[in-house]
Amino acid sequence: MKILIKNGRLIDPANGIDAPKDICIASGKILAVTEPGKLPKGFSANKTIDASGLVVAPGLVDLSARLREPGYEYKATLESEMQAAVQGGVTSLVCPPDTDPVLDEPGLVEMLKHRAKNLNQANVYPLGALTVSLKGAALTEMAELTEAGCIGFSQAAEPIVDTQVLLRAMQYAKTFGFSIWLRPQDACLGRGIAHSGPVASRLGLSGIPVIAETIALHTIFELVRQTGARVHLCRMSSAAGLELVRKAKKEGLPVTCDVGAHHIHLTDEDIGYFDANARMLPPLRSENDRNAIGKGLLDGTIDVICSDHTPVDDDEKLLPFGEATPGATGLELLLSLSLKWADEYVKPASQRLSSALARVTSDAARIAGLPGGQLSVGSAADLCLFDPKARWKVEAGALASQGKHTPFLGHEMTGRVLATIVAGHLAFDRGLK
Amino acid sequence: MKKNLPEPDAEALYRALLAQVNAGLVDIPDPVIVGIHSGGAWLAERLAVDLGIPEDRLGFIDVSFYRDDYAEKGLRADVKPSHIPFDVNGASILLVDDVLYTGRTTRAAINELFDYGRPARVMLAALVDRGERELPVAADFVAEYMQVKDNQSIVLHRADDGTFTLTVEHAS
Amino acid sequence: MLPNPQLNQHGELQHLLTIEGLPKEVLTHILDTAASFVSVSDREVKKVPLLRGKSVFNLFFENSTRTRTTFEIAAKRLSADVINLNIAASSTSKGESLLDTIDNLTAMQADMFVVRHAQSGAPFLIAKHLRDTGREHVHVVNAGDGRHAHPTQGLLDMYTIRHYKHDFTKLKVAIVGDVLHSRVARSDIHALVTLGVPEVRVIGPHTLLASNLEQMGVRVFTDINQGLKDVDVIIMLRLQNERMNGALLPSAQEYFKSYGLTPERLALAKPDAIVMHPGPMNRGVEIDSAVADGSQAVILPQVTYGIAVRMAVMGILGGS
């Protein structure tokens, strides 16, 4: 199928492009990127898309989206979440291994990849479990899992308590050049419900102090120094933690990190009157931490924005705050929340769109070692077309995901995906001509 | 303050009421007086002094908890404590209110008194009776009958020196 | 700022969930109304007909015979029908969800819920659910939610202080003990600050103090001898046995040694200082028997005022 996308504004951070361009797609790949109106000789499109007024960008690469399969089908299924992905402009996503059963067997990974492929929507790149059942005791068959399709290894939200095991896991991963994705959270100090601070004290919620993150970071960095293992830190949450990452990077340690899109914009004050939608892991912290996150994205301390998409059932959110399951829906908000970050922190204004997009396309792909996130000639035709000015309201009816819970429910967002193309086929079309 | 009628002389009315009550209590041994907050309470206080009734035979009640309009209007903002220093059982009670109108306040007051005990009898003294009863209540002693419009109320005031005045005001 | 879920659009009290955010006038109104109810309890017929025909459901997800009984007495003195439901909260038991329970009970024409729950914020969830399902006429009274609030206790503590000390604006008040876990402490702090008490102190070891307490308007002391100097009111908090298991304290004996209210420590306060305790007391742990039974303790009057205050709260809510 030959597709021509004309009249759009191409923003491709990987290739430094932000200009009106036409894009030609053939056989699922980018055939040409040309000046508007100048088609390659002999190219005749089966389908032409008029992207007037729209930004044409690489499809988003989301480094954390829970699909809830296998095992948690009552919370969400591949069908609904993959639909949510393409509606959010996400064409590649990484899913954590905390499914049921945990992704610690090659067979499970193959099945997941196979199912995802058949749906012909976003590309799914699973993270394998670092330890069997995520229990932090026995190593998984990392080589076999990589062969089955895992792009790295993670403990999801279950920190390893036994430092000896973590050391050995890193040594083993280093042997083969595998990357380890770790959430910096101390197992014991991280047991609370909300950020340890004036809001938690006032509301009577047990606190998760910042040292739960910094102590874990110190441990991880020492182990990285020892082993040389490549570590990607998942979901930074504090100013103090970011300062440690800054120093580690300066030192030359092979570490990178990401932040959940919600944490760029929200603080513990957003818990309000015990809104369980604001129950997240890591917790939403103070304004000082939030601001450090915003600046950290700007100065490169934080490499990537991800959605941390976590569909949670009504039954698990319509509960008192301390009993509610942490997590928020994110695939369909990733673009808007990234643009919102740029609006607040990026100067000059002309750089905003490309800065925001870099954090969720080229940078994300690079950090995770994935193809995609760019629109070079010859690369897979994964694109999203969006209206950077369109406003939409976050409502249950507007979301394709089965996860309807986010602190942004009822809020207005800016930036709406109108079409998503994956491997050269139109995976999502919001009524574009 | 709308004045449709010439305001009656409250002090004169009080003296008339006092005379009636004095005569009416002649055959009642050891009566007690209970005033309904706020106007009735002021009148009761003065009546007790003028009739020589001791302080421990003088009580006050606030009928807020017994009103029948709680569902529509809720609890009033200025509920005052009730104070009954004597045993209601077997007592001959003179209940005193400033204005008798629908009769609902009297009903509430009687209900409240009965929660303290079983009186031998209850008589009602009102400074002004403005008619338009909604319940079968009658006063034993009344100083003046007055008619005012539905949207008006008759208000008793007590000055710092204890002097009573009556005004006709726009009802809120 | 989100609109306060306790007040309806006319600014009337719709629910009593926490003292935080309630204007001073609302607190004073409750205390004034409670004064009238104190005398009701002295009569032969200790009832007024305010809530006659109304159903008050005591929903206790956390056990408490004392508090539940006081609410039951208060509701019955208002002539309400009282139904007690003790629902043992167990994270492993697959019982009905909280909101399903509420739905079922409102279908049985409940007019008011008195709720005690182990989770901070549970009554807010209930109040929100009632509003979202069009049942604004059903009122919620928080009888204690996790560590967060115990507003009727805060109010009766204020009533007690007002009774003995009259003017809030001239007082130094000290709250002693496990502030970290105490909903009573939080409610007392909010009430004291709102009513204009110029100096509110909390006293306890670091392990039992929450972080950032100063932001609630209090002075923090870890030395009880310093903290009790010249105070007019001492509120003692109960120390629960679980604290010894959580590596927060080594033993009850050591706690008493450093933080127990003994006659010697009481003497550091003003000579006419009053001693309060929400109960039940752990004699010899947070308070010496000599003090608990002494002339400065007003712990039993607190209980009497507790009934009047709860009658006032339910009476005001029932009419809004």
Coordinates of N, CA and C in Angstrom, one line a residue, chain A residues 83-234:
Chain A
Q83 N -5.5 -0.8 21.3 CA -6.4 0.2 20.7 C -6.1 1.5 21.4
A84 N -5.9 1.5 22.7 CA -5.6 2.7 23.5 C -4.2 3.3 23.0
A85 N -3.3 2.4 22.8 CA -2.0 2.8 22.3 C -2.1 3.6 21.0
V86 N -2.7 3.0 20.0 CA -2.7 3.7 18.7 C -3.6 4.9 18.8
Q87 N -4.6 4.9 19.6 CA -5.3 6.2 19.8 C -4.5 7.3 20.4
G88 N -3.5 6.8 21.2 CA -2.6 7.8 21.8 C -1.4 8.1 20.9
G89 N -1.4 7.5 19.7 CA -0.3 7.8 18.8 C 1.0 7.0 19.2
V90 N 0.8 5.9 20.0 CA 2.0 5.1 20.4 C 2.1 3.9 19.4
T91 N 3.2 3.8 18.8 CA 3.4 2.7 17.8 C 4.4 1.7 18.3
S92 N 5.1 2.0 19.4 CA 6.0 0.9 20.0 C 5.8 1.1 21.5
L93 N 5.7 0.0 22.2 CA 5.6 0.1 23.6 C 6.4 -1.0 24.3
V94 N 6.9 -0.7 25.5 CA 7.6 -1.7 26.3 C 6.7 -2.1 27.5
C95 N 6.5 -3.4 27.7 CA 5.6 -3.7 28.8 C 6.4 -4.5 29.9
P96 N 6.1 -4.1 31.1 CA 6.8 -4.7 32.3 C 6.4 -6.1 32.5
P97 N 7.2 -6.9 33.2 CA 6.9 -8.3 33.3 C 5.9 -8.7 34.4
D98 N 5.3 -7.8 35.1 CA 4.5 -8.2 36.2 C 3.1 -8.6 35.8
T99 N 3.0 -9.6 34.9 CA 1.7 -10.2 34.5 C 1.5 -11.4 35.4
D100 N 0.5 -12.1 35.1 CA 0.2 -13.3 35.9 C -0.1 -14.5 34.9
P101 N 0.8 -15.4 34.7 CA 2.1 -15.5 35.4 C 3.1 -14.5 34.9
V102 N 4.1 -14.3 35.7 CA 5.1 -13.3 35.4 C 5.9 -13.7 34.2
L103 N 6.4 -12.7 33.4 CA 7.1 -13.1 32.2 C 8.5 -13.6 32.5
D104 N 8.5 -14.8 33.0 CA 9.9 -15.3 33.3 C 10.2 -16.6 32.5
E105 N 9.2 -16.9 31.6 CA 9.4 -18.1 30.8 C 9.4 -17.7 29.3
P106 N 10.3 -18.2 28.5 CA 10.3 -17.8 27.1 C 8.9 -18.1 26.4
G107 N 8.3 -19.2 26.7 CA 7.0 -19.5 26.1 C 6.0 -18.4 26.3
L108 N 5.9 -17.8 27.5 CA 5.0 -16.8 27.8 C 5.3 -15.5 26.9
V109 N 6.6 -15.2 26.8 CA 7.0 -14.1 26.0 C 6.6 -14.2 24.6
E110 N 6.9 -15.5 24.1 CA 6.5 -15.7 22.7 C 5.0 -15.6 22.4
M111 N 4.3 -16.1 23.3 CA 2.8 -16.0 23.2 C 2.3 -14.6 23.2
L112 N 2.9 -13.8 24.1 CA 2.5 -12.4 24.2 C 2.9 -11.7 22.9
K113 N 4.1 -11.9 22.4 CA 4.5 -11.2 21.1 C 3.6 -11.7 20.0
H114 N 3.3 -12.9 20.0 CA 2.5 -13.5 18.9 C 1.1 -12.8 18.9
R115 N 0.5 -12.8 20.1 CA -0.8 -12.2 20.2 C -0.8 -10.7 19.7
A116 N 0.2 -10.0 20.2 CA 0.3 -8.6 19.9 C 0.5 -8.4 18.4
K117 N 1.3 -9.2 17.8 CA 1.6 -9.1 16.3 C 0.3 -9.3 15.5
N118 N -0.5 -10.3 16.0 CA -1.7 -10.6 15.2 C -2.7 -9.4 15.3
L119 N -2.6 -8.6 16.3 CA -3.6 -7.5 16.4 C -3.1 -6.4 15.4
N120 N -1.9 -6.5 15.0 CA -1.4 -5.5 13.9 C -1.6 -4.1 14.3
Q121 N -1.3 -3.8 15.6 CA -1.4 -2.4 16.0 C 0.0 -2.0 16.5
A122 N 0.2 -1.6 17.7 CA 1.6 -1.1 18.1 C 2.5 -2.3 18.2
N123 N 3.8 -2.0 18.1 CA 4.9 -3.0 18.3 C 5.1 -3.2 19.8
V124 N 5.1 -4.5 20.3 CA 5.2 -4.7 21.7 C 6.6 -5.3 22.0
Y125 N 7.3 -4.7 22.9 CA 8.6 -5.1 23.3 C 8.6 -5.5 24.8
P126 N 8.5 -6.8 25.1 CA 8.4 -7.1 26.6 C 9.7 -7.0 27.3
L127 N 9.6 -6.6 28.6 CA 10.8 -6.8 29.5 C 10.6 -8.1 30.2
G128 N 11.7 -8.9 30.3 CA 11.6 -10.1 31.0 C 11.8 -9.9 32.5
A129 N 11.3 -10.8 33.3 CA 11.5 -10.7 34.7 C 13.0 -11.0 35.0
L130 N 13.6 -10.2 35.9 CA 15.0 -10.4 36.3 C 15.2 -11.6 37.1
T131 N 14.2 -11.9 38.0 CA 14.3 -13.1 38.9 C 13.0 -13.8 38.7
V132 N 13.0 -15.1 39.0 CA 11.9 -16.0 38.8 C 10.7 -15.5 39.6
S133 N 9.6 -15.4 39.0 CA 8.3 -14.9 39.7 C 8.5 -13.5 40.3
L134 N 9.6 -12.8 39.9 CA 9.9 -11.5 40.5 C 10.2 -11.6 42.0
K135 N 10.5 -12.8 42.5 CA 10.7 -13.0 43.9 C 12.0 -12.6 44.4
G136 N 12.9 -12.2 43.6 CA 14.2 -11.7 44.0 C 15.2 -12.8 44.6
A137 N 15.0 -14.0 44.1 CA 15.8 -15.1 44.7 C 16.7 -15.8 43.6
A138 N 16.0 -16.3 42.6 CA 16.6 -17.1 41.5 C 16.6 -16.3 40.2
L139 N 17.8 -16.4 39.5 CA 17.8 -15.7 38.2 C 17.0 -16.4 37.1
T140 N 16.5 -15.6 36.2 CA 15.7 -16.1 35.1 C 16.7 -16.4 33.9
E141 N 16.2 -17.2 33.0 CA 17.0 -17.6 31.8 C 17.1 -16.4 30.9
M142 N 18.0 -15.5 31.2 CA 18.0 -14.2 30.5 C 18.3 -14.4 29.0
A143 N 19.2 -15.3 28.7 CA 19.6 -15.5 27.3 C 18.4 -16.0 26.5
E144 N 17.7 -17.0 27.1 CA 16.5 -17.6 26.4 C 15.4 -16.6 26.2
L145 N 15.2 -15.8 27.3 CA 14.2 -14.8 27.2 C 14.5 -13.7 26.2
T146 N 15.8 -13.4 26.0 CA 16.2 -12.4 25.0 C 15.9 -12.9 23.6
E147 N 16.2 -14.2 23.5 CA 15.9 -14.8 22.2 C 14.4 -14.8 21.9
A148 N 13.6 -15.0 22.9 CA 12.2 -15.0 22.7 C 11.6 -13.6 22.4
G149 N 12.5 -12.5 22.7 CA 12.0 -11.2 22.3 C 12.1 -10.2 23.4
C150 N 12.6 -10.5 24.6 CA 12.8 -9.5 25.7 C 13.9 -8.5 25.3
I151 N 13.6 -7.3 25.6 CA 14.6 -6.2 25.3 C 15.4 -5.8 26.5
G152 N 15.1 -6.4 27.6 CA 15.8 -6.0 28.9 C 15.1 -6.8 30.0
F153 N 15.6 -6.6 31.3 CA 15.1 -7.3 32.4 C 14.7 -6.4 33.5
S154 N 13.6 -6.7 34.2 CA 13.1 -5.7 35.2 C 12.5 -6.5 36.3
Q155 N 12.4 -5.8 37.5 CA 11.7 -6.3 38.6 C 10.3 -5.6 38.8
A156 N 9.9 -4.9 37.8 CA 8.7 -4.1 37.9 C 8.7 -3.3 39.2
A157 N 7.7 -3.5 40.0 CA 7.6 -2.7 41.3 C 8.1 -3.5 42.5
E158 N 8.7 -4.6 42.3 CA 9.2 -5.5 43.4 C 10.7 -5.4 43.6
P159 N 11.1 -4.5 44.5 CA 12.6 -4.4 44.6 C 13.2 -5.6 45.2
I160 N 14.4 -5.9 44.8 CA 15.1 -7.1 45.3 C 15.7 -6.7 46.7
V161 N 15.4 -7.5 47.7 CA 15.8 -7.2 49.0 C 17.3 -7.7 49.3
D162 N 17.6 -8.8 48.7 CA 18.9 -9.4 48.9 C 19.9 -8.8 48.0
T163 N 20.7 -8.0 48.5 CA 21.7 -7.3 47.7 C 22.7 -8.2 47.0
Q164 N 22.9 -9.3 47.6 CA 23.8 -10.4 46.9 C 23.1 -10.8 45.6
V165 N 21.8 -11.0 45.6 CA 21.1 -11.5 44.4 C 21.2 -10.4 43.4
L166 N 21.0 -9.1 43.8 CA 21.0 -8.0 42.8 C 22.4 -7.9 42.2
L167 N 23.4 -8.1 43.0 CA 24.8 -8.0 42.5 C 24.9 -9.1 41.4
R168 N 24.5 -10.3 41.7 CA 24.7 -11.4 40.8 C 23.9 -11.3 39.5
A169 N 22.7 -10.7 39.7 CA 21.9 -10.5 38.5 C 22.6 -9.5 37.6
M170 N 23.2 -8.5 38.2 CA 23.9 -7.5 37.4 C 25.1 -8.1 36.7
Q171 N 25.8 -8.9 37.4 CA 27.0 -9.5 36.9 C 26.6 -10.4 35.7
Y172 N 25.5 -11.2 35.9 CA 25.1 -12.1 34.8 C 24.6 -11.3 33.6
A173 N 23.8 -10.2 33.8 CA 23.4 -9.4 32.7 C 24.5 -8.8 32.0
K174 N 25.5 -8.3 32.7 CA 26.7 -7.7 32.1 C 27.4 -8.7 31.2
T175 N 27.4 -9.9 31.6 CA 28.1 -10.9 30.8 C 27.6 -10.9 29.4
F176 N 26.3 -10.8 29.2 CA 25.7 -10.9 27.9 C 25.4 -9.6 27.3
G177 N 25.6 -8.5 28.1 CA 25.3 -7.2 27.6 C 23.8 -6.9 27.7
F178 N 23.1 -7.5 28.6 CA 21.7 -7.2 28.7 C 21.5 -6.0 29.6
S179 N 20.4 -5.2 29.4 CA 20.2 -4.1 30.3 C 19.1 -4.4 31.3
I180 N 19.3 -3.8 32.5 CA 18.4 -4.1 33.6 C 17.7 -2.8 33.9
W181 N 16.4 -2.9 34.0 CA 15.5 -1.8 34.3 C 15.0 -1.9 35.7
L182 N 15.4 -1.0 36.6 CA 15.1 -1.1 38.0 C 14.4 0.2 38.5
R183 N 13.4 -0.1 39.3 CA 12.7 1.0 40.0 C 13.5 1.3 41.3
P184 N 14.0 2.5 41.5 CA 14.8 2.8 42.7 C 13.9 3.0 43.9
Q185 N 13.5 1.9 44.6 CA 12.7 2.0 45.8 C 13.1 1.0 46.8
D186 N 13.5 1.5 48.0 CA 13.9 0.6 49.1 C 12.7 -0.3 49.5
A187 N 12.9 -1.6 49.6 CA 11.8 -2.4 49.9 C 11.0 -2.1 51.2
C188 N 11.8 -1.7 52.2 CA 11.2 -1.5 53.5 C 10.7 0.0 53.7
L189 N 11.5 0.9 53.3 CA 11.1 2.3 53.5 C 10.0 2.7 52.5
G190 N 9.9 1.9 51.4 CA 8.9 2.2 50.4 C 7.6 1.7 50.7
R191 N 7.3 1.2 51.9 CA 6.0 0.6 52.2 C 4.8 1.5 52.4
G192 N 5.0 2.8 52.4 CA 3.9 3.7 52.8 C 2.9 3.8 51.6
I193 N 2.1 4.9 51.8 CA 1.0 5.1 50.9 C 1.2 6.4 50.1
A194 N 1.7 7.4 50.7 CA 1.8 8.7 50.0 C 3.1 9.3 50.4
H195 N 3.6 10.3 49.6 CA 4.8 11.0 49.8 C 4.9 11.5 51.3
S196 N 6.0 11.2 51.9 CA 6.2 11.6 53.3 C 6.4 13.1 53.4
G197 N 5.4 13.8 53.9 CA 5.5 15.3 53.8 C 4.3 15.8 54.5
P198 N 4.1 17.1 54.4 CA 3.0 17.8 55.1 C 1.6 17.3 54.7
V199 N 1.4 16.9 53.5 CA 0.1 16.4 53.1 C -0.2 15.1 53.7
A200 N 0.8 14.1 53.7 CA 0.5 12.8 54.3 C 0.4 13.0 55.8
S201 N 1.1 13.9 56.4 CA 1.0 14.1 57.9 C -0.4 14.5 58.2
R202 N -0.9 15.5 57.4 CA -2.2 16.1 57.6 C -3.3 15.1 57.4
L203 N -3.2 14.3 56.3 CA -4.2 13.4 56.0 C -4.1 12.1 56.7
G204 N -3.1 11.9 57.5 CA -2.9 10.7 58.2 C -2.7 9.5 57.3
L205 N -1.8 9.7 56.3 CA -1.5 8.6 55.4 C 0.0 8.2 55.7
S206 N 0.3 6.9 55.8 CA 1.7 6.5 56.0 C 2.6 7.0 54.9
G207 N 3.7 7.4 55.3 CA 4.6 8.1 54.3 C 5.6 7.3 53.6
I208 N 5.9 7.6 52.3 CA 7.1 7.0 51.6 C 8.1 8.1 51.5
P209 N 9.2 8.1 52.3 CA 10.1 9.2 52.3 C 11.0 9.2 51.1
V210 N 11.5 10.3 50.8 CA 12.4 10.5 49.6 C 13.6 9.5 49.8
I211 N 14.0 9.3 51.0 CA 15.2 8.4 51.2 C 14.9 7.0 50.7
A212 N 13.6 6.6 50.5 CA 13.3 5.3 50.0 C 13.9 5.2 48.6
E213 N 13.9 6.4 47.9 CA 14.4 6.4 46.5 C 16.0 6.6 46.5
T214 N 16.4 7.5 47.4 CA 17.9 7.8 47.3 C 18.7 6.7 47.9
I215 N 18.2 6.0 48.9 CA 19.0 4.9 49.4 C 19.1 3.8 48.4
A216 N 18.0 3.5 47.7 CA 18.0 2.5 46.6 C 19.0 2.9 45.5
L217 N 19.0 4.2 45.2 CA 19.9 4.7 44.1 C 21.3 4.5 44.5
H218 N 21.7 4.9 45.7 CA 23.0 4.7 46.2 C 23.5 3.2 46.0
T219 N 22.6 2.3 46.4 CA 22.9 0.9 46.3 C 23.1 0.5 44.9
I220 N 22.1 0.9 44.0 CA 22.2 0.5 42.6 C 23.5 1.1 42.0
F221 N 23.8 2.3 42.3 CA 25.0 2.9 41.7 C 26.3 2.2 42.2
E222 N 26.3 1.8 43.4 CA 27.5 1.1 43.9 C 27.6 -0.2 43.2
L223 N 26.5 -0.9 42.9 CA 26.5 -2.2 42.2 C 26.9 -2.0 40.8
V224 N 26.5 -0.8 40.2 CA 26.9 -0.6 38.8 C 28.4 -0.3 38.7
R225 N 28.9 0.4 39.7 CA 30.3 0.7 39.7 C 31.1 -0.6 39.8
Q226 N 30.6 -1.5 40.6 CA 31.2 -2.8 40.8 C 31.1 -3.7 39.6
T227 N 30.0 -3.7 38.9 CA 29.8 -4.7 37.8 C 29.8 -4.1 36.4
G228 N 29.6 -2.8 36.3 CA 29.6 -2.2 34.9 C 28.3 -2.5 34.2
A229 N 27.3 -3.1 34.9 CA 26.0 -3.4 34.2 C 25.3 -2.1 33.8
R230 N 24.6 -2.3 32.7 CA 23.9 -1.1 32.1 C 22.5 -1.1 32.8
V231 N 22.2 0.0 33.5 CA 20.9 0.0 34.2 C 20.1 1.2 33.8
H232 N 18.8 1.0 33.5 CA 17.9 2.0 33.2 C 16.9 2.2 34.5
L233 N 16.9 3.4 35.0 CA 16.1 3.6 36.2 C 14.7 4.0 35.9
C234 N 13.8 3.3 36.4 CA 12.4 3.6 36.1 C 11.6 4.5 37.1

